[in-house]
Short mmCIF file of C-alpha atoms and ligand atoms in Angstrom, two decimals:
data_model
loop_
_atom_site.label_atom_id
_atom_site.label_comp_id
_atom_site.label_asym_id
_atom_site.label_seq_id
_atom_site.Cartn_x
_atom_site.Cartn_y
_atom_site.Cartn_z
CA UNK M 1 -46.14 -24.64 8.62
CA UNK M 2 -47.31 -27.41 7.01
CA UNK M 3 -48.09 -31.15 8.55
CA UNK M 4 -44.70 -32.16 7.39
CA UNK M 5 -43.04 -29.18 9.33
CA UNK M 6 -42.48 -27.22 6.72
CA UNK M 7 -42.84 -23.80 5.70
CA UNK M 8 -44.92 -23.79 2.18
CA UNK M 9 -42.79 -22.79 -0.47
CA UNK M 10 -44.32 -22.11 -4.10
CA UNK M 11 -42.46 -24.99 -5.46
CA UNK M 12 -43.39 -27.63 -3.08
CA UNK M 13 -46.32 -27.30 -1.54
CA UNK M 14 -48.75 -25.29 -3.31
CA UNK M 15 -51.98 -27.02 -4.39
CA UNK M 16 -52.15 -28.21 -7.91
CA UNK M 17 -55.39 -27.69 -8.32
CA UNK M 18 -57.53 -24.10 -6.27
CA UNK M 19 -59.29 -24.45 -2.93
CA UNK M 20 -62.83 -24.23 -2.57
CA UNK M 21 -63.41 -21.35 -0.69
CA UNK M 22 -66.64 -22.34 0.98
CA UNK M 23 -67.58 -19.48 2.82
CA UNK M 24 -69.98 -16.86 3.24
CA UNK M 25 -68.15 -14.17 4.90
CA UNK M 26 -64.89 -12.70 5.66
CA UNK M 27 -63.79 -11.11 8.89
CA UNK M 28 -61.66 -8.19 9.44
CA UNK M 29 -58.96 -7.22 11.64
CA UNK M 30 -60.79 -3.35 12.42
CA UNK M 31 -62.69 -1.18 11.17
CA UNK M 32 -60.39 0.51 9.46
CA UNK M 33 -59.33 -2.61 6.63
CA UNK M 34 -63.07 -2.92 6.77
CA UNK M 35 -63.31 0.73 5.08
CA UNK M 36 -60.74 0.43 2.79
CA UNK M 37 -62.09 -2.85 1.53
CA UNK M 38 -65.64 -1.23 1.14
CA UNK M 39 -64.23 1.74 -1.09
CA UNK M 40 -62.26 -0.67 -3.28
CA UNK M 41 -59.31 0.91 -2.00
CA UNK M 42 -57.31 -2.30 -1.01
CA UNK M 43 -58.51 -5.86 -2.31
CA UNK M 44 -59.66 -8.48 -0.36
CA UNK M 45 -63.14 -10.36 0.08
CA UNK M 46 -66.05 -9.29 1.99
CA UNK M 47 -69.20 -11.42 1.35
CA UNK M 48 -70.40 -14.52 -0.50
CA UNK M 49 -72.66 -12.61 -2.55
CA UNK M 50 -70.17 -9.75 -3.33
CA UNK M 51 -67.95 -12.71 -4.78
CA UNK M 52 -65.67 -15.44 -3.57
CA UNK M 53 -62.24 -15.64 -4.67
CA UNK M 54 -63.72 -18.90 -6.95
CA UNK M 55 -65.45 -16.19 -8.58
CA UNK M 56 -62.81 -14.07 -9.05
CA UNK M 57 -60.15 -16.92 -10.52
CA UNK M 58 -63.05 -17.59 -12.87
CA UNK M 59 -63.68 -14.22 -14.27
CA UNK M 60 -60.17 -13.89 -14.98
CA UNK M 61 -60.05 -17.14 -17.01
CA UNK M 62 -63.17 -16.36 -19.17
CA UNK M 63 -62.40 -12.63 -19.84
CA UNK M 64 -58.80 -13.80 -21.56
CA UNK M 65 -60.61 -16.55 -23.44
CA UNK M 66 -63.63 -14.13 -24.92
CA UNK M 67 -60.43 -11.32 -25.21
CA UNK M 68 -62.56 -9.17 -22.77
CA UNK M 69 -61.08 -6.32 -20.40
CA UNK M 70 -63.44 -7.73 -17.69
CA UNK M 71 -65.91 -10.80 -16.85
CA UNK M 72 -68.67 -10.99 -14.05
CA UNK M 73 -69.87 -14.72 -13.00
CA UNK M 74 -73.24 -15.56 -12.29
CA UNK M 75 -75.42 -18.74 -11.18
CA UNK M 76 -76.71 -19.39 -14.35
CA UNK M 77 -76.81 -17.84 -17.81
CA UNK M 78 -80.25 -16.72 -16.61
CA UNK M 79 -79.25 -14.61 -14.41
CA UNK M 80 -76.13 -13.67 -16.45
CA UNK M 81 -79.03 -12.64 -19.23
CA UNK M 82 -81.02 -11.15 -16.66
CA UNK M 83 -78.38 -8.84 -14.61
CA UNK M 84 -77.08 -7.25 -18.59
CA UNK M 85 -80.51 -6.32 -19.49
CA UNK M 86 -81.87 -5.01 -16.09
CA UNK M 87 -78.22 -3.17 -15.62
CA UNK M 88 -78.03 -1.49 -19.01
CA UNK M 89 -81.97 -0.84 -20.65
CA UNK M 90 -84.11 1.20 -18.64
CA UNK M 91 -88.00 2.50 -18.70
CA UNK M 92 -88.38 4.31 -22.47
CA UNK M 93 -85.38 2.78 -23.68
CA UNK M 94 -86.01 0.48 -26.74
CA UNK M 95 -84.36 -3.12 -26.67
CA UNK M 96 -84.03 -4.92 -30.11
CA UNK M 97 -83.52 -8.92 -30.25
CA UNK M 98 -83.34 -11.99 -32.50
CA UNK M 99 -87.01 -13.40 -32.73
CA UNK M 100 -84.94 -16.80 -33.11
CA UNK M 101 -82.89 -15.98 -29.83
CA UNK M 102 -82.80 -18.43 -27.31
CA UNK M 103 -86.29 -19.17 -25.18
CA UNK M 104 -85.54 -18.28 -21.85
CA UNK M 105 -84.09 -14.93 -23.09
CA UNK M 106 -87.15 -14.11 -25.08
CA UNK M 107 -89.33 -15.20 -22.25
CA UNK M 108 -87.34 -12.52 -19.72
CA UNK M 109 -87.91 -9.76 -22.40
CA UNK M 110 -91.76 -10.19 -23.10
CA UNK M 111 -92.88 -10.95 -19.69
CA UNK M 112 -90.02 -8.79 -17.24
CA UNK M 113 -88.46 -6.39 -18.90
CA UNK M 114 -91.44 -5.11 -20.70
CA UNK M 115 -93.10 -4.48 -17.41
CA UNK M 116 -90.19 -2.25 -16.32
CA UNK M 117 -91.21 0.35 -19.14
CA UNK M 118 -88.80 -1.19 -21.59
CA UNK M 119 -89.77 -1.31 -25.38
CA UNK M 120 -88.98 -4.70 -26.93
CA UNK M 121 -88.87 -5.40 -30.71
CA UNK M 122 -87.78 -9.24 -32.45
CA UNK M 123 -86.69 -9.08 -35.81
CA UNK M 124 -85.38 -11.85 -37.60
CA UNK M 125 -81.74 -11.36 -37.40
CA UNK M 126 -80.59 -13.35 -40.53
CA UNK M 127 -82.69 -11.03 -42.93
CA UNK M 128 -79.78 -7.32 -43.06
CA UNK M 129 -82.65 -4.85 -44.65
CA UNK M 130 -85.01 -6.11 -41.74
CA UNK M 131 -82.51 -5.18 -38.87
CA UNK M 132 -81.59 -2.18 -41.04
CA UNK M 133 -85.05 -0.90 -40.62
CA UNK M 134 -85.80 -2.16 -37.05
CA UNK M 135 -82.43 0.36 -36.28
CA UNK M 136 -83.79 3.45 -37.86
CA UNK M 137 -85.61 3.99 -34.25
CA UNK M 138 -83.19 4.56 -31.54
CA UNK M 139 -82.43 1.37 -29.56
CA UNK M 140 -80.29 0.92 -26.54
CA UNK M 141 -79.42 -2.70 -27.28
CA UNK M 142 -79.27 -5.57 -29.54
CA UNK M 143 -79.14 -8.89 -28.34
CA UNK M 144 -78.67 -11.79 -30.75
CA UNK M 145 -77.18 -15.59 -30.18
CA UNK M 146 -73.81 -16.44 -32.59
CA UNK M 147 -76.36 -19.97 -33.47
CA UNK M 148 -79.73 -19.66 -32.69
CA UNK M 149 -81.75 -22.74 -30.90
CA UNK M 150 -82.51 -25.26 -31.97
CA UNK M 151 -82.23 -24.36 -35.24
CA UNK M 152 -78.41 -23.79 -35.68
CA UNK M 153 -78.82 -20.74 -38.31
CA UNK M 154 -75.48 -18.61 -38.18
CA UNK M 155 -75.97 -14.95 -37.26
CA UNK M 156 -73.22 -13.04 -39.13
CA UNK M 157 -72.02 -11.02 -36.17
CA UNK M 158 -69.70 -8.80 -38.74
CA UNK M 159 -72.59 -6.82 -40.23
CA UNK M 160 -74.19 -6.61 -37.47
CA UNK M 161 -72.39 -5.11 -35.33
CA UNK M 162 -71.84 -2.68 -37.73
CA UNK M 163 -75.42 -1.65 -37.72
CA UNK M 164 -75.63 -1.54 -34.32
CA UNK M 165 -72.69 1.05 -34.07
CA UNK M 166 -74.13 3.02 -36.75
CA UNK M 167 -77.76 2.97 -34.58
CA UNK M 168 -75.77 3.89 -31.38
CA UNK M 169 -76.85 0.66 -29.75
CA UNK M 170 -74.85 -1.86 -27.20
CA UNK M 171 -74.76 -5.48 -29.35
CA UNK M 172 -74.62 -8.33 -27.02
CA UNK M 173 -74.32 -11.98 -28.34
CA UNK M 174 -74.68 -15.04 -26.18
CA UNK M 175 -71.35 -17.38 -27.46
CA UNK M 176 -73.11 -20.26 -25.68
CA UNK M 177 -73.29 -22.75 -28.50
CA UNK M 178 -70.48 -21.58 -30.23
CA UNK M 179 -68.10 -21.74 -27.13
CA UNK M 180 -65.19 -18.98 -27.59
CA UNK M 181 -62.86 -21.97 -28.98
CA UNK M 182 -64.58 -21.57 -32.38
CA UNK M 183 -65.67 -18.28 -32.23
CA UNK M 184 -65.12 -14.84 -30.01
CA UNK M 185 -67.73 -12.42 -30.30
CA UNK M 186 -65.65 -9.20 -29.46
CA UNK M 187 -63.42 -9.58 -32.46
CA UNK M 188 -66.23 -8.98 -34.66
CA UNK M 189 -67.24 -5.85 -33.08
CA UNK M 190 -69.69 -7.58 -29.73
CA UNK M 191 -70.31 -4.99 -26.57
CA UNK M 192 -70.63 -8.29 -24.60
CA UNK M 193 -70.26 -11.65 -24.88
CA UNK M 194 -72.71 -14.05 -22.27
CA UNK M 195 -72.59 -17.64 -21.92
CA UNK M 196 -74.29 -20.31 -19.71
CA UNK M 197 -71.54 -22.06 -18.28
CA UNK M 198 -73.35 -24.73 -17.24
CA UNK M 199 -73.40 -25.75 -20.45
CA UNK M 200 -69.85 -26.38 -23.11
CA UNK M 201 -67.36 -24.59 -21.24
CA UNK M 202 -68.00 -26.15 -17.32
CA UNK M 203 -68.87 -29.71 -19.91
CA UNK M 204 -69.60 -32.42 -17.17
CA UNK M 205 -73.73 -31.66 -16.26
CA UNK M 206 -72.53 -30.93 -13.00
CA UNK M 207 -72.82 -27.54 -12.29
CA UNK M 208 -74.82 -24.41 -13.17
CA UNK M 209 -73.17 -20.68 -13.97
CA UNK M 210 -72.95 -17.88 -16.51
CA UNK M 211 -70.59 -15.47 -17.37
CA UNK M 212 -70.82 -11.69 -19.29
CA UNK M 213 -67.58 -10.67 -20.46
CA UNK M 214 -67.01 -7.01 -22.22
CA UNK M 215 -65.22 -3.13 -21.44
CA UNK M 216 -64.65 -2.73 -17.25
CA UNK M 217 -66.87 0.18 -17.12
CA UNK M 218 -70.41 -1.89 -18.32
CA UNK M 219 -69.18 -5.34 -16.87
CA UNK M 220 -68.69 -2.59 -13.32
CA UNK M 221 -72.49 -1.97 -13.92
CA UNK M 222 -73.32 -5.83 -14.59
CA UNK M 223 -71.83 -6.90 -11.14
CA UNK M 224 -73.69 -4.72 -9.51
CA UNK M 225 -76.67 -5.78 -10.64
CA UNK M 226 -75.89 -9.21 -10.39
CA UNK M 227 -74.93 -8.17 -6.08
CA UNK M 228 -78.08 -6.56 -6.12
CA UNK M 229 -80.08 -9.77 -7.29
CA UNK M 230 -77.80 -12.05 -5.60
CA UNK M 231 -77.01 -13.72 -8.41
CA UNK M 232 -73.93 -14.98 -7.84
CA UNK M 233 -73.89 -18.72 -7.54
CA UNK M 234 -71.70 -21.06 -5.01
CA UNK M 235 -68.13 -21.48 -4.67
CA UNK M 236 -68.27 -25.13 -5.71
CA UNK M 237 -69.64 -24.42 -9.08
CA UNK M 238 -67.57 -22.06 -9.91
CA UNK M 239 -64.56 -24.27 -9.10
CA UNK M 240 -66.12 -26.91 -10.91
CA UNK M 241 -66.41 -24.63 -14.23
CA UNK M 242 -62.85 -23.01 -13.50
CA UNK M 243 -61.92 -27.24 -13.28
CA UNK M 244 -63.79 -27.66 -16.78
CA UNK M 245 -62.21 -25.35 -18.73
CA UNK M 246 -58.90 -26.93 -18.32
CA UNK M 247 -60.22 -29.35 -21.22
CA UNK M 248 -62.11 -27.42 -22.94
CA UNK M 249 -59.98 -26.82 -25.96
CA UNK M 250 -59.83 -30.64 -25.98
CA UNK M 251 -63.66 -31.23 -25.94
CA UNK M 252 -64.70 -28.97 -28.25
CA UNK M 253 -62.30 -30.15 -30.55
CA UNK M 254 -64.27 -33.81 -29.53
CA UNK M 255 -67.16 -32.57 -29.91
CA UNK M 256 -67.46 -30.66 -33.62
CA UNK M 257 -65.58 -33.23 -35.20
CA UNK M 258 -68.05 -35.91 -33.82
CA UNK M 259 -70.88 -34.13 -34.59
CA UNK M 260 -69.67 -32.95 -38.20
CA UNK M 261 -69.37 -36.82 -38.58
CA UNK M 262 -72.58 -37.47 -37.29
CA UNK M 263 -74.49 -34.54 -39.18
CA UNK M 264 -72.82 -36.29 -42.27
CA UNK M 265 -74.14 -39.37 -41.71
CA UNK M 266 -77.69 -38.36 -40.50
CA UNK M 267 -78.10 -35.82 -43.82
CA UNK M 268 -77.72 -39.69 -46.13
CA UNK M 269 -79.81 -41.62 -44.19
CA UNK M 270 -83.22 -42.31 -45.41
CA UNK M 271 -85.45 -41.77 -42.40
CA UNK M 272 -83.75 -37.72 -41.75
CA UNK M 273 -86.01 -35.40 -43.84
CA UNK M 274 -83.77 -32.40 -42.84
CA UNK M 275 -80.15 -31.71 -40.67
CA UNK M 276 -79.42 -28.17 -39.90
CA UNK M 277 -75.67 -28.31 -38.84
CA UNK M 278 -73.32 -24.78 -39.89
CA UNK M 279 -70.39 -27.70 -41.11
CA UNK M 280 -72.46 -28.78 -43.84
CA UNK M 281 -72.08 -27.82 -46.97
CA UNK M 282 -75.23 -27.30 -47.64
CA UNK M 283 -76.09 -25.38 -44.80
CA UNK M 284 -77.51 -21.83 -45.52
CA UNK M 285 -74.84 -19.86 -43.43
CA UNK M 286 -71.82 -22.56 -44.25
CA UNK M 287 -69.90 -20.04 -46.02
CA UNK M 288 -70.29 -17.61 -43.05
CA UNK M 289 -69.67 -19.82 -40.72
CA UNK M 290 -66.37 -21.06 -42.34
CA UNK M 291 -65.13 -16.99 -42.10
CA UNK M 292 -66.86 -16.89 -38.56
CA UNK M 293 -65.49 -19.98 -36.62
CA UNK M 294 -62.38 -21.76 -36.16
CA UNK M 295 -61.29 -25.29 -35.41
CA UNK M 296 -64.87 -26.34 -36.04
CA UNK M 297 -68.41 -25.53 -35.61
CA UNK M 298 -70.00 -26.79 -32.59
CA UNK M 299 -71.52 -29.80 -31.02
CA UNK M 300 -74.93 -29.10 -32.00
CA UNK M 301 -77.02 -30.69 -34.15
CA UNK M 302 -80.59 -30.39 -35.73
CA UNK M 303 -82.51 -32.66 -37.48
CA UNK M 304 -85.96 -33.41 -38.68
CA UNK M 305 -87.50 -36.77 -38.88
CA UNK M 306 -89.52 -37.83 -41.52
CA UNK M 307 -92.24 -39.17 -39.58
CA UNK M 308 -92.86 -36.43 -37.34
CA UNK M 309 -94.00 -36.74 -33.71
CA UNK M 310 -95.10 -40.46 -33.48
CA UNK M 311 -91.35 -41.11 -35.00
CA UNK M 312 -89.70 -39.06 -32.42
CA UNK M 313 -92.04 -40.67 -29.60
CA UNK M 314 -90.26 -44.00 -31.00
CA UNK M 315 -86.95 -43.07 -31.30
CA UNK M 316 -86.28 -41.81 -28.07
CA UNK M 317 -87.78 -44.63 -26.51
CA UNK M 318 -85.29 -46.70 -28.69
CA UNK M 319 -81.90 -45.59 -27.51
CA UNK M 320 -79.96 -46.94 -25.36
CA UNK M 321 -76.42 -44.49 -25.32
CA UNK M 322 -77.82 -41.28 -25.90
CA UNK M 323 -79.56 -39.21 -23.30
CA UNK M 324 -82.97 -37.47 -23.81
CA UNK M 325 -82.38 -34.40 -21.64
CA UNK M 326 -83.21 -30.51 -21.58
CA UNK M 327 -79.43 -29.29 -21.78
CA UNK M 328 -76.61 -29.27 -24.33
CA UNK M 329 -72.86 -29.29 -24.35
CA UNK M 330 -71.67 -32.10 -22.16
CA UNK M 331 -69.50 -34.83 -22.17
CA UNK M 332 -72.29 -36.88 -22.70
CA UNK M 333 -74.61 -36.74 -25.76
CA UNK M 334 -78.03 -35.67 -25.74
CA UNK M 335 -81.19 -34.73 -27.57
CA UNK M 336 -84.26 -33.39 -27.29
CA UNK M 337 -87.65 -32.61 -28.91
CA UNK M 338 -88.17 -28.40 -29.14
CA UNK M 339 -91.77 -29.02 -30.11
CA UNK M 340 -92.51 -30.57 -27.04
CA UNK M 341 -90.02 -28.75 -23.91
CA UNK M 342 -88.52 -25.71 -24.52
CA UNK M 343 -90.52 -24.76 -27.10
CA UNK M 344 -94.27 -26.14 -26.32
CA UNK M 345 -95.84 -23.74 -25.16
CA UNK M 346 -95.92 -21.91 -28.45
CA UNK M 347 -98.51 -22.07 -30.95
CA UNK M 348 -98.28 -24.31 -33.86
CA UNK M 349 -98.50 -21.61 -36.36
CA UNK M 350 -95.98 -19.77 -34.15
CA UNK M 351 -93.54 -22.64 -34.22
CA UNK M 352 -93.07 -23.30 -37.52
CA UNK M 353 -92.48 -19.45 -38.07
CA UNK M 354 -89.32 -20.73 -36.30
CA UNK M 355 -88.69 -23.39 -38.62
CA UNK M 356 -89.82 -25.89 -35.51
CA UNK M 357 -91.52 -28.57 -37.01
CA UNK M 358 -93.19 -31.67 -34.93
CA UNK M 359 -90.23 -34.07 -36.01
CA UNK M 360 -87.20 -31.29 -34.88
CA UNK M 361 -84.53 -32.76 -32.02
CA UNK M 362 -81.83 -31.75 -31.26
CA UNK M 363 -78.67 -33.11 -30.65
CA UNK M 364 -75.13 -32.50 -28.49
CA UNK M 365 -72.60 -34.20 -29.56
CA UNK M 366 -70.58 -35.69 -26.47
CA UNK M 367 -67.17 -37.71 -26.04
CA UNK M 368 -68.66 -40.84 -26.42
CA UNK M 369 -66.98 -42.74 -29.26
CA UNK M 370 -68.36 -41.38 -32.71
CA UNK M 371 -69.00 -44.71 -33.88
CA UNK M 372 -71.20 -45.91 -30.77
CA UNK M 373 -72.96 -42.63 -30.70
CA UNK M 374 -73.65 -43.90 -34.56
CA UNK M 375 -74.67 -47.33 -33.73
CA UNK M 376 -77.37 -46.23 -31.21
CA UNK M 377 -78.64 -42.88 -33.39
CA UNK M 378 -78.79 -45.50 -36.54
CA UNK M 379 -81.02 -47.85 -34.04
CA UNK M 380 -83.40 -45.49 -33.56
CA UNK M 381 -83.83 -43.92 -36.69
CA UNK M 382 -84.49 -47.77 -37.54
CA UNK M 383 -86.92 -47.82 -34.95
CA UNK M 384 -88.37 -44.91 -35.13
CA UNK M 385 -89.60 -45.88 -38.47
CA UNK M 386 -91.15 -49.42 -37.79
N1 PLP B 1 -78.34 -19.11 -23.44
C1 PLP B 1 -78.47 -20.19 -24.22
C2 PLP B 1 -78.09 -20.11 -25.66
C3 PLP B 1 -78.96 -21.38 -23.67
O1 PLP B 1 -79.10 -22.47 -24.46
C4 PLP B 1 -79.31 -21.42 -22.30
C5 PLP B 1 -79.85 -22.65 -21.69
O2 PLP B 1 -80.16 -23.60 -22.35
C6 PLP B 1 -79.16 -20.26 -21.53
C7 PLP B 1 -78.66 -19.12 -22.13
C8 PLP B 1 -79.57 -20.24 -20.08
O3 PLP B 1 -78.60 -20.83 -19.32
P1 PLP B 1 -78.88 -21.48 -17.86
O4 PLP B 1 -79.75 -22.67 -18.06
O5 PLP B 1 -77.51 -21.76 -17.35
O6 PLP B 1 -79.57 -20.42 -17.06
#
């Protein structure tokens, strides 16, 4: 019954939008539904960290949007990262990964996986004869990211996941920057896709998640890892990622075309030494990333300043729209400096192996109107020179 005295009826009162189910346990009528529950033999919800029907809803969602059979949500991409390897490479097993892949991943392999008995190799993923070699040695995984950070440099995910058949080896790409609008992994032969959801696809810098999508049987394995590390995450993020990606065809769309406008504009302008952005023309991948993507390729942009660090110093300080920030993929637009956050605790020699010079940001293109988001960047770049 509701308040009104009625009896709900699926046309009338059911909730536009899903409860929160802000709980962290379920109780049971005997001991007997409590069995069957425990051996999976009837559904139903048990614990918080087990999952919460917010969960659930949300796996659903991103597993038909990657085209997956299955999808486990985590509280971060972290631990979305961290449950695939731990679950699936083991001590004397050999893990092979992009030495451009994305920072916190590389970090996890060198300094916890490694310790766990697991070989780890980097090769640079855009050179074919280098991964062809790496793959003569057995390998249980490789692990690359569709655009690698911050450098936007297009990994073509074709070839190599024909390699890494042909080497026996699980390939796993994180779709994070290319969001599964423009691009989906699994088509071109991905084990797994992973994301951090708390960056394009929940797109409001509100909450924090991660998802691994792929066959039931490993994504089975993944979840319970990802129990065993209580790694789930809370109800109310996962709502609020499950509420994001009701507009995320519509941002993304937003997003690329602003930023291909923007990477146009920044490529003429006198003070940009350099823009790295796959819509470009005269981007190194832009022919691969034209077969590779659709509707678009990304809100991400990278670009160098001529002036190097004391320019950058300047031109943050000298907008006014644009956020300096340590995240990507939001509504609202923001940059930052590699050299100096996620990125500074490398060596100089070691950076610009990654093509990471001193005047590097990187931007995320936003909904902000593309000509405001113009008027501040030009500002700065003014600025930034005085
Ligand atoms: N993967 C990529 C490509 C990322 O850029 C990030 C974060 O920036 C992550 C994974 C980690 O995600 P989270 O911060 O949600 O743990």
């Amino acid at each position: 019954m509701c308040a009104s005295g009625t009896t709900p009826n699926a046309k009338r009162d059911m909730p536009l939008a899903p409860p929160i189910w802000q709980t962290s346990a379920f109780s049971y009528p005997d001991l007997e539904t409590m069995e069957a529950l425990t051996a999976g033999e009837v559904p139903g919800y048990i614990y918080a960290r087990y999952g919460l029907p917010n969960h659930l809803q949300l796996e659903r969602v991103l597993a038909a949007l990657e085209g997956a059979e299955a999808a486990v949500v985590t509280a971060s991409g972290m631990s979305a990262i961290a449950a695939t390897l731990f679950a699936l490479a083991g001590p004397g097993q050999r893990v092979v990964a992009d030495s451009h892949v994305y920072r916190g991943t590389r970090l996890l392999l060198e300094q916890d996986l490694a310790r766990f008995g697991v070989r780890v190799d980097f090769v640079d993923c855009g050179d074919r004869a280098a991964v062809e070699r790496t793959l003569r040695e057995p390998a249980r995984l490789l692990w690359v990211d569709t655009l690698t950070n911050p450098t936007l440099r297009v990994r073509n995910l074709a070839w190599l996941s024909a390699l890494a058949r042909a080497a026996g080896a699980l390939f796993v790409v994180d779709n994070t920057f290319a969001t599964p609008i423009h691009c989906r992994p699994l088509a071109w032969g991905a084990t797994l896709v992973v994301h951090s959801t708390t960056k394009m696809l929940g797109g409001h810098h509100d909450a924090s998640g991660g998802v691994v999508a792929g066959p039931a049987e490993l994504i089975e394995a993944i979840r319970r890892q990802v129990v065993r590390f209580g790694g789930r995450g809370g109800a109310f993020d996962a709502w609020l990622i499950q509420r994001g990606l009701v507009t995320l065809p519509l941002r993304v769309a937003r997003s690329s075309a602003s930023a291909l406008a923007l990477a146009q504009r920044l490529a003429a302008h006198p003070t940009v030494q350099r823009v790295s952005y796959p819509g470009l023309p005269g981007h190194p991948e832009h022919q691969l990333a034209e077969r590779l993507f659709t509707g678009g390729y990304g809100a991400v942009v990278a670009f160098e300043l001529a002036g190097g660090e004391p320019a950058v110093r300047r031109f943050l300080r000298a907008l006014r729209l644009v956020r300096f920030a340590e995240t990507l993929g939001g509504a609202i637009t923001t940059v930052v400096h590699p050299a100096t956050t996620s990125h500074r605790a490398l060596a100089p020699t070691e950076r610009t192996a990654l093509g990471i010079s001193d005047g590097l940001l990187r931007l995320s293109v936003g909904l902000e109107d593309p000509e405001e988001l113009w008027v501040d960047l030009e500002g700065a770049l003014v600025a930034s020179n005085r």
